[in-house]
Coordinates of C-alpha atoms and ligand atoms in Angstrom, one line a residue:
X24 CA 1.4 -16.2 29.9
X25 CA -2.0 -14.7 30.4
X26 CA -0.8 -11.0 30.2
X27 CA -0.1 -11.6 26.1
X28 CA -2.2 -9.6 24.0
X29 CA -4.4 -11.3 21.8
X30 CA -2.7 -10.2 18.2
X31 CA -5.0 -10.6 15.2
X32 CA -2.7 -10.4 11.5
X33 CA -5.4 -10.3 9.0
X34 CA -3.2 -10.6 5.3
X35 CA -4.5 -12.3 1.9
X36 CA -7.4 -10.8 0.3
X37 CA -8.9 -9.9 -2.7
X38 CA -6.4 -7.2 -4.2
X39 CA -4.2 -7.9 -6.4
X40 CA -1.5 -7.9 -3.8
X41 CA -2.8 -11.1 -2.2
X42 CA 0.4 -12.9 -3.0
X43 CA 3.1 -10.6 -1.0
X44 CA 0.6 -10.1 2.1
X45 CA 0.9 -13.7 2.8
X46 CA 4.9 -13.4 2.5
X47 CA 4.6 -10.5 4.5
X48 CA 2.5 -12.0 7.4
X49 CA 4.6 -14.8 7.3
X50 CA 7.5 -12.4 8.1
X51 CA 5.1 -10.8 10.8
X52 CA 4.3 -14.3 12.4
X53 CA 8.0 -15.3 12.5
X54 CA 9.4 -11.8 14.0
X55 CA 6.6 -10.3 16.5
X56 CA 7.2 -10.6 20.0
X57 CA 6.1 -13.8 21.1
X58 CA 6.7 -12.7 25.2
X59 CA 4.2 -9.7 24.3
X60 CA 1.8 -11.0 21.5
X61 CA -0.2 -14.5 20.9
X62 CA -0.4 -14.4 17.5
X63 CA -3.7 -15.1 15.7
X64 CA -3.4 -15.7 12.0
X65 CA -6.1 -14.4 9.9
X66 CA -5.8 -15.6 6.2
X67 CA -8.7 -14.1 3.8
X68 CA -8.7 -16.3 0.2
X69 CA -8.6 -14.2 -3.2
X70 CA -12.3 -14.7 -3.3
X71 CA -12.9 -12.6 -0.3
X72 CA -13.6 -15.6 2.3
X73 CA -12.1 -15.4 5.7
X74 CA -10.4 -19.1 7.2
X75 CA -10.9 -19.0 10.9
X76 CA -6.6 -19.5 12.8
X77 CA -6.8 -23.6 12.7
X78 CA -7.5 -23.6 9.4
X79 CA -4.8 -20.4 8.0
X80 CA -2.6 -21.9 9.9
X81 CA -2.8 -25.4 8.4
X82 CA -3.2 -23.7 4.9
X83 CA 0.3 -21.9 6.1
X84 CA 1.9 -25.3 6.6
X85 CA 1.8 -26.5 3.5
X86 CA 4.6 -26.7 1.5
X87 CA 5.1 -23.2 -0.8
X88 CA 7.1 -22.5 -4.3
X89 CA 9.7 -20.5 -3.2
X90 CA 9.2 -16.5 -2.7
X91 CA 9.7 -15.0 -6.0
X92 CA 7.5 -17.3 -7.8
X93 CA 5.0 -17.5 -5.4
X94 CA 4.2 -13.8 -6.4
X95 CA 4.0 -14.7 -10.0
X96 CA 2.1 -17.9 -9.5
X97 CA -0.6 -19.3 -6.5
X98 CA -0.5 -18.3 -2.8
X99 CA -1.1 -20.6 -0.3
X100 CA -4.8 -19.3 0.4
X101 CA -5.8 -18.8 -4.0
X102 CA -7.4 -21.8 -3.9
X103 CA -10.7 -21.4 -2.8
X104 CA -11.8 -19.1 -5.7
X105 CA -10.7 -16.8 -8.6
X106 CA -8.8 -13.5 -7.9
X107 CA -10.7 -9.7 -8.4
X108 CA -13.8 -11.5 -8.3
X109 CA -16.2 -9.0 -6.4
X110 CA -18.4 -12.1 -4.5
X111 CA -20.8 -12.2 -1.7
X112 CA -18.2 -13.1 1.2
X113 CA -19.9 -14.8 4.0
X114 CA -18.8 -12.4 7.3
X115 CA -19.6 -14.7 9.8
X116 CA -16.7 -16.2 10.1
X117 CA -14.8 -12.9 10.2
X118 CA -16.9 -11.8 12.8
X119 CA -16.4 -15.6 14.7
X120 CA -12.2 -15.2 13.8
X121 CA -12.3 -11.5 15.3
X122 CA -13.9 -12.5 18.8
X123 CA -11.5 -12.5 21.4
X124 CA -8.7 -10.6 20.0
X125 CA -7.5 -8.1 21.6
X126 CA -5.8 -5.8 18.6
X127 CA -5.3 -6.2 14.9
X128 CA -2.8 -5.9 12.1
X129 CA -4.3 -5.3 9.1
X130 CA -1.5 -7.1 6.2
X131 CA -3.9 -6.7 3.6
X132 CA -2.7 -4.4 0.8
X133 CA -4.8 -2.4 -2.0
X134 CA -8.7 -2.8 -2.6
X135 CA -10.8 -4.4 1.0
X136 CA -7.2 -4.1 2.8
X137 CA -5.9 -0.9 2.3
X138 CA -9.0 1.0 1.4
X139 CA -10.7 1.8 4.8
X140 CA -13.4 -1.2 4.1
X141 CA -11.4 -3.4 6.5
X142 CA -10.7 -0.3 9.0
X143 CA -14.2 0.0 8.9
X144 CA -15.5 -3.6 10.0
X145 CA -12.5 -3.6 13.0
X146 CA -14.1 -0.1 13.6
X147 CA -17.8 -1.8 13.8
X148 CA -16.1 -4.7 16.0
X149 CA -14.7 -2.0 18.3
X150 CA -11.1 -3.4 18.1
X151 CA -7.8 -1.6 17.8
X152 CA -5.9 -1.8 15.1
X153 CA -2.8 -1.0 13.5
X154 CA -2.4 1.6 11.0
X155 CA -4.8 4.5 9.2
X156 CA -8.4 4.8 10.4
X157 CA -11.2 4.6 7.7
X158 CA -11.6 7.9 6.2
X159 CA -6.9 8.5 5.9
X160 CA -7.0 4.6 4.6
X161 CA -9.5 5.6 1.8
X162 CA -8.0 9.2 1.2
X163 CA -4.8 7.3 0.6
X164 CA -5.8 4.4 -1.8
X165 CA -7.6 6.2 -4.0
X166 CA -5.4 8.4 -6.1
X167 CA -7.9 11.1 -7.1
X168 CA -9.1 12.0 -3.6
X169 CA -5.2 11.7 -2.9
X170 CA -4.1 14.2 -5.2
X171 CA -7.2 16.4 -4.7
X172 CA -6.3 16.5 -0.5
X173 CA -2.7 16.8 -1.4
X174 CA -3.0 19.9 -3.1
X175 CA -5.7 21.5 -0.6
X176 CA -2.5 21.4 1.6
X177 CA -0.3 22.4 -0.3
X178 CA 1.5 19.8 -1.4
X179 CA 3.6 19.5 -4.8
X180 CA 1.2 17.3 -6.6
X181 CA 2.2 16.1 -10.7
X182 CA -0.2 17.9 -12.8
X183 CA -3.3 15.6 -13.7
X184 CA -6.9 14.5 -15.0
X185 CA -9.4 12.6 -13.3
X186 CA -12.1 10.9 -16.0
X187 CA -14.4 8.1 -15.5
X188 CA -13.8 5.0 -17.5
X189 CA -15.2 5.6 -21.4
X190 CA -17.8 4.2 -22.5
X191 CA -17.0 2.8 -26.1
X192 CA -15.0 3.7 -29.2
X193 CA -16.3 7.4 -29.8
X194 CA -15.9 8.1 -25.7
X195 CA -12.6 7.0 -25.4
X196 CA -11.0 8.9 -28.6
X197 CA -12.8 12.0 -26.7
X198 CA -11.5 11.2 -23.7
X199 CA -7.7 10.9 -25.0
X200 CA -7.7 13.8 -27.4
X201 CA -8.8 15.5 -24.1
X202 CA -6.4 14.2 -22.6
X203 CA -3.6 15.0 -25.3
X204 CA -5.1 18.4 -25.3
X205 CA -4.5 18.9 -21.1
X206 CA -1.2 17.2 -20.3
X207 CA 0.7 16.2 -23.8
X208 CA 3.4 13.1 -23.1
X209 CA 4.8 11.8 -22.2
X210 CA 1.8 10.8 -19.0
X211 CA 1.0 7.9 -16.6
X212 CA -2.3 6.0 -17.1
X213 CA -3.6 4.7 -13.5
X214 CA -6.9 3.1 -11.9
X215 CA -7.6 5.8 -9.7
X216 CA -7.9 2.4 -6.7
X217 CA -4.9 0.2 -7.3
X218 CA -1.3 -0.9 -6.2
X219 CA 1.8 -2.3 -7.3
X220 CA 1.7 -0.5 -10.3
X221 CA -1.0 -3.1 -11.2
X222 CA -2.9 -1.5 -14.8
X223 CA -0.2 1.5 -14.9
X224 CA 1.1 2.7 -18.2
X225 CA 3.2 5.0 -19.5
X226 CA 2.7 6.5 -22.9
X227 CA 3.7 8.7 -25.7
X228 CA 1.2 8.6 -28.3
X229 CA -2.5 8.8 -28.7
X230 CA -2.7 5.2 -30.1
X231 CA -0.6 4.4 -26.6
X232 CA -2.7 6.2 -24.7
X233 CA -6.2 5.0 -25.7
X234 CA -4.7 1.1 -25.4
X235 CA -3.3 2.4 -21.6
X236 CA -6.7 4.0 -20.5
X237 CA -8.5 0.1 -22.4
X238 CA -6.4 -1.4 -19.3
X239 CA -6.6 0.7 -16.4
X240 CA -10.2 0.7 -16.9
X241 CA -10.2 -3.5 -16.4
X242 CA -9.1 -2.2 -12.4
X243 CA -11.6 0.3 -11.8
X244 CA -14.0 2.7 -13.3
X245 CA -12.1 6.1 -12.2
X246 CA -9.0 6.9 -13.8
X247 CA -5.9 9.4 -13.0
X248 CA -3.7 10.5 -16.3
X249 CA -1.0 12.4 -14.9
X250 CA 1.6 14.2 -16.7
X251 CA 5.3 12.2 -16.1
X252 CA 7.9 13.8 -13.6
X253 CA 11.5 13.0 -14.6
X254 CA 13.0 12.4 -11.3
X255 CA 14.6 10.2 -8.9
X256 CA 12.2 8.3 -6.7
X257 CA 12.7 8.6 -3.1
X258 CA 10.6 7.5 0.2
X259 CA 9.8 8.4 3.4
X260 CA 8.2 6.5 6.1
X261 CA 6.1 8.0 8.8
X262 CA 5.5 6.2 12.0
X263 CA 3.2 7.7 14.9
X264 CA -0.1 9.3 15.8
X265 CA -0.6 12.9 16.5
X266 CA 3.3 12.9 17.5
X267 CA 4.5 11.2 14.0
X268 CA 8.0 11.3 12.9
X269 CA 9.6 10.9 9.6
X270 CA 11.9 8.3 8.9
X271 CA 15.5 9.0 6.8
X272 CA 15.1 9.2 3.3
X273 CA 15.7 5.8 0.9
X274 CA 16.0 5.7 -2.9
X275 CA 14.6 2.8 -5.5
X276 CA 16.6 2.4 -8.0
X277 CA 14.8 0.4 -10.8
X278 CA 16.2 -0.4 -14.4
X279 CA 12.8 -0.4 -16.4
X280 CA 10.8 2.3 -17.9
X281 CA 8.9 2.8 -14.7
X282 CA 8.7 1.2 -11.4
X283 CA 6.5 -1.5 -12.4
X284 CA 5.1 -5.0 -11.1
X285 CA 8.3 -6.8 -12.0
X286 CA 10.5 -4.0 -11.0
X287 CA 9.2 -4.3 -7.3
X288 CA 8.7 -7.8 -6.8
X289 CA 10.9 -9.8 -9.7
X290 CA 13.4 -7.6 -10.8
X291 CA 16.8 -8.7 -8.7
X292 CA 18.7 -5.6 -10.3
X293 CA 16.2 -3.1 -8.4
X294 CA 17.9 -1.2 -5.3
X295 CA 17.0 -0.1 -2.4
X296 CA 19.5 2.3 -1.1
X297 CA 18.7 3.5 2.6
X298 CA 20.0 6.5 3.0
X299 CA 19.5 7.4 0.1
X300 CA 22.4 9.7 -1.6
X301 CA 20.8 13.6 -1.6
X302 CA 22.3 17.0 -1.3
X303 CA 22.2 19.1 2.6
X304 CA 18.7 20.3 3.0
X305 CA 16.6 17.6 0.9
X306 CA 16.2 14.9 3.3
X307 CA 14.4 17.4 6.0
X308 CA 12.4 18.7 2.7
X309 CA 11.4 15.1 2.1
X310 CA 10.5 14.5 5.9
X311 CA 8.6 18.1 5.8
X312 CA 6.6 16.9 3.1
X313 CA 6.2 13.1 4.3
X314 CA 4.5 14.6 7.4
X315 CA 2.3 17.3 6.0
X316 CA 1.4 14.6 3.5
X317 CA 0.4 12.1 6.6
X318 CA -1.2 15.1 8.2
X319 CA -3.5 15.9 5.3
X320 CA -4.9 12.7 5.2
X321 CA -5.4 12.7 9.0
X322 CA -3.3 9.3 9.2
X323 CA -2.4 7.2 12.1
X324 CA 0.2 4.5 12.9
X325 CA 2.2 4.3 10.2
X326 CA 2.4 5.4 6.4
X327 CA 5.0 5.2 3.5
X328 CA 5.1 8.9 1.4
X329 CA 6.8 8.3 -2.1
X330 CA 8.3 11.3 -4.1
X331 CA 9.9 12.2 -7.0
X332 CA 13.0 14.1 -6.7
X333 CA 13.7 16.4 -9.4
X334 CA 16.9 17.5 -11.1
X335 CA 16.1 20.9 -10.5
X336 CA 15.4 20.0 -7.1
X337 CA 12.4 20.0 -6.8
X338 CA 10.1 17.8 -5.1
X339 CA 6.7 15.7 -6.1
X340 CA 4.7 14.0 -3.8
X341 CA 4.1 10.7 -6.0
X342 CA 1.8 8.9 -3.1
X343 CA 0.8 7.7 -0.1
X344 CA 0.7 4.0 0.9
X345 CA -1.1 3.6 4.3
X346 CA 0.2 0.2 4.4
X347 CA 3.4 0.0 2.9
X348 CA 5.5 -3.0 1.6
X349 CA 6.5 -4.9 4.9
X350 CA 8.9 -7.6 4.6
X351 CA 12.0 -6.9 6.1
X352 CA 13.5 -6.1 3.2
X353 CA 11.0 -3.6 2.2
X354 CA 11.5 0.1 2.1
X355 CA 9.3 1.1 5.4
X356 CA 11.2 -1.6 7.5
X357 CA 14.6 -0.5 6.8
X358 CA 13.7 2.9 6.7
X359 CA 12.9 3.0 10.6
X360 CA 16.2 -0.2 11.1
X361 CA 18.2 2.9 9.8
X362 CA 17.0 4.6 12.9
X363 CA 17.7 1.8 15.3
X364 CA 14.7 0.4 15.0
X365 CA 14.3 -3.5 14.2
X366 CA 11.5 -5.5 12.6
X367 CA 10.2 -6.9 15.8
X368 CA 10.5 -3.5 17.4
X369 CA 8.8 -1.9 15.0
X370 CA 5.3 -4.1 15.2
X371 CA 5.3 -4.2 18.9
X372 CA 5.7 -0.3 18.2
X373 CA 2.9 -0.3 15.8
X374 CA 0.5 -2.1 17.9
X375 CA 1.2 0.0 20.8
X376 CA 0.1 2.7 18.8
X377 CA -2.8 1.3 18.1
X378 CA -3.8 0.5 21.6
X379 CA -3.0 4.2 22.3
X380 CA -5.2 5.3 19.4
X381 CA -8.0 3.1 20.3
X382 CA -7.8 4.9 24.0
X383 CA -8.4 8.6 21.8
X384 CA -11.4 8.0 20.5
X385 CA -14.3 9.1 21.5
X386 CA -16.7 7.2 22.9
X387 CA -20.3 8.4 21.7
Ligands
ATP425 N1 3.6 11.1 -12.8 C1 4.5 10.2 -12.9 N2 5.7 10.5 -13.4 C2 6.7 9.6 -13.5 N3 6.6 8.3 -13.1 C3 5.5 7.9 -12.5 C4 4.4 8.8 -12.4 N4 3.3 8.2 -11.8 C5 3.8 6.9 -11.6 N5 5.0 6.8 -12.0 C6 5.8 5.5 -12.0 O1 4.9 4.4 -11.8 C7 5.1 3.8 -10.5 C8 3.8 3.4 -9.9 O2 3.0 4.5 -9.7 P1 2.2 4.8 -8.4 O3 3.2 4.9 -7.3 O4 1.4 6.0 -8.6 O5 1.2 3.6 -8.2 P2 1.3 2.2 -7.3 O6 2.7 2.1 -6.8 O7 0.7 1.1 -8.1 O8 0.4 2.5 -6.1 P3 0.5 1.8 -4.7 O9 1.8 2.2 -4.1 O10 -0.7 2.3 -4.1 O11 0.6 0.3 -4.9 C9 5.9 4.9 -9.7 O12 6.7 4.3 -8.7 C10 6.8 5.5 -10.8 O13 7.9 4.6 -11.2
MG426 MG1 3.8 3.5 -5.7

């Protein structure tokens, strides 16, 4: 079939989400359109090296612990050096494993995935791809520059201090009597650059709250405290260029103190409820707000905007994720299946918004 497209899927990587982008590409590998696409898998280890197809496929053969521990324990492509660790990455072989594709799917979640570093090497190669282009893709992983965009538009944003990482005992009682002083509790602590809740806290004292900021730090050197909304969480998913649309509204329903690492991935008592369960009026004030959020950012493709919804009935925008959870049982999948829209539908859609994206730009 010489007319198939030439379909890059680029997933692993050095975040901290490594594990569930190789269970999501290998949902991707088994469901895209194999009349449409030849798939070319991409797998990049947790030291930051990129294995050329023959060999992330042969590293995809072997045999796997089952899902849920895989995300606890090694992934298939973890072997070839230790997670987080900021190496030199030889690109050469990225730059051999990108020849002759056609269009990409960037998989990767969180930091080199997510962030607009990847967007900006496809960018360099000249290759579509699928998803946020460099500057949305960084706007959106970086929950500072998120919040500070959000509420340039207008956007409900939860109230919130950005401080740089403290430097030793005296800065870091400074920084959370500050702190104390500008929000009270109880507050989230965050790495300004994360995901999966990865180095979140919540807390309600200053001892707490020193310990929490101790932790995010380990992810990055800017930090977001924000104060804590007390509201349901809902989601919306945005799919499209300049012509986006909003998805129906879902609800997680977690049973921890927060949606956490083990709420997302391990917890088998977490819901997802698609539609979610909300009062006349809300759901088009949710998709209102999931594409001015998109908007602001300047996004493309596709995007997942998380809220929460307040008893008062109000509205928060928590985040956006410019590549959301996608397994088929993740939010941004069912979201669009709620609409009539199936897995495999939805990546051939995806690339063929990329290909028309691609076409946009300008050429100089
Ligand atoms: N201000 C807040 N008030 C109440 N709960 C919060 C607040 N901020 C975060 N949370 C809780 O923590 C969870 C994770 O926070 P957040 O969505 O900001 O980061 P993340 O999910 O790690 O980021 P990413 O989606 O980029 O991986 C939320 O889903 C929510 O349960
Ligand atoms: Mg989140």
């Amino acid at each position: 079939m010489p007319d198939r497209l030439r379909l890059g899927l680029i997933f692993g990587g050095r975040s901290v989400e490594h594990e569930v982008s190789v269970v999501t590409a290998e949902h991707v590998l088994a469901a895209a359109d194999r009349d449409r696409f030849e798939l070319v898998p991409i797998g990049v280890t947790k030291a930051g090296a990129w294995l050329l197809p023959e060999e992330t496929k042969r590293q995809l053969a072997k045999p796997a612990p089952p899902f849920q521990k895989r995300l606890v324990s090694r992934s298939p492509l973890a072997e070839s050096g230790p997670a987080g660790e900021v190496g030199r990455a030889d690109l050469r072989p990225a730059i051999d494993a990108l020849a002759g594709l056609d269009v990409v799917f960037p998989l990767v979640h969180g930091t080199y995935g997510e962030d607009g570093t990847l967007q900006g090497l496809l960018e360099l190669a000249g290759l579509p791809y699928v998803g946020c282009g460099v500057a949305a893709s960084a706007l959106g992983m970086d929950k500072a520059l998120m919040k500070a965009v959000f509420r340039d538009a207008g956007l409900p944003v939860a109230e919130h201090v950005v401080l740089r990482a403290p430097d030793g005992e005296r800065a870091l009682l400074a920084a959370a009597r500050d702190v104390e002083r500008r929000l009270g509790y109880p507050a989230f602590v965050k790495p300004a650059n994360g995901g999966s809740s990865v180095g979140i806290s919540k807390v309600s004292s200053r001892e707490e709250l020193a310990g929490a900021i101790v932790e995010a730090a380990r992810c990055d050197r800017k930090l977001v405290i924000e104060k804590a909304v007390a509201g349901r969480e809902v989601e919306c998913a945005v799919l499209g260029n300049a012509d986006a649309e909003a998805s129906p509204v879902g609800e997680i329903r977690h049973r921890r103190e927060f949606y956490d690492y083990e709420a997302k991935y391990l917890d088998a008592r977490t819901e997802v409820i698609v539609p979610a369960d909300l009062p006349a009026g809300t759901v088009e004030r949710v998709q209102d707000l999931a594409l001015r959020a998109f908007c602001a950012i300047d996004g493309a493709g596709m995007s997942r905007v998380d809220f929460f919804y307040c008893p008062d009935g109000s509205l928060v925008v928590d985040e956006i994720n410019t590549i959301p959870g996608f397994t088929p049982g993740s939010m941004f999948p069912r979201l669009w299946q709620a609409r009539g829209v199936n897995y495999a539908q939805l990546i051939t859609r995806l690339v063929d918004l990329a290909l028309a994206r691609h076409k946009e730009r300008p050429v100089v």
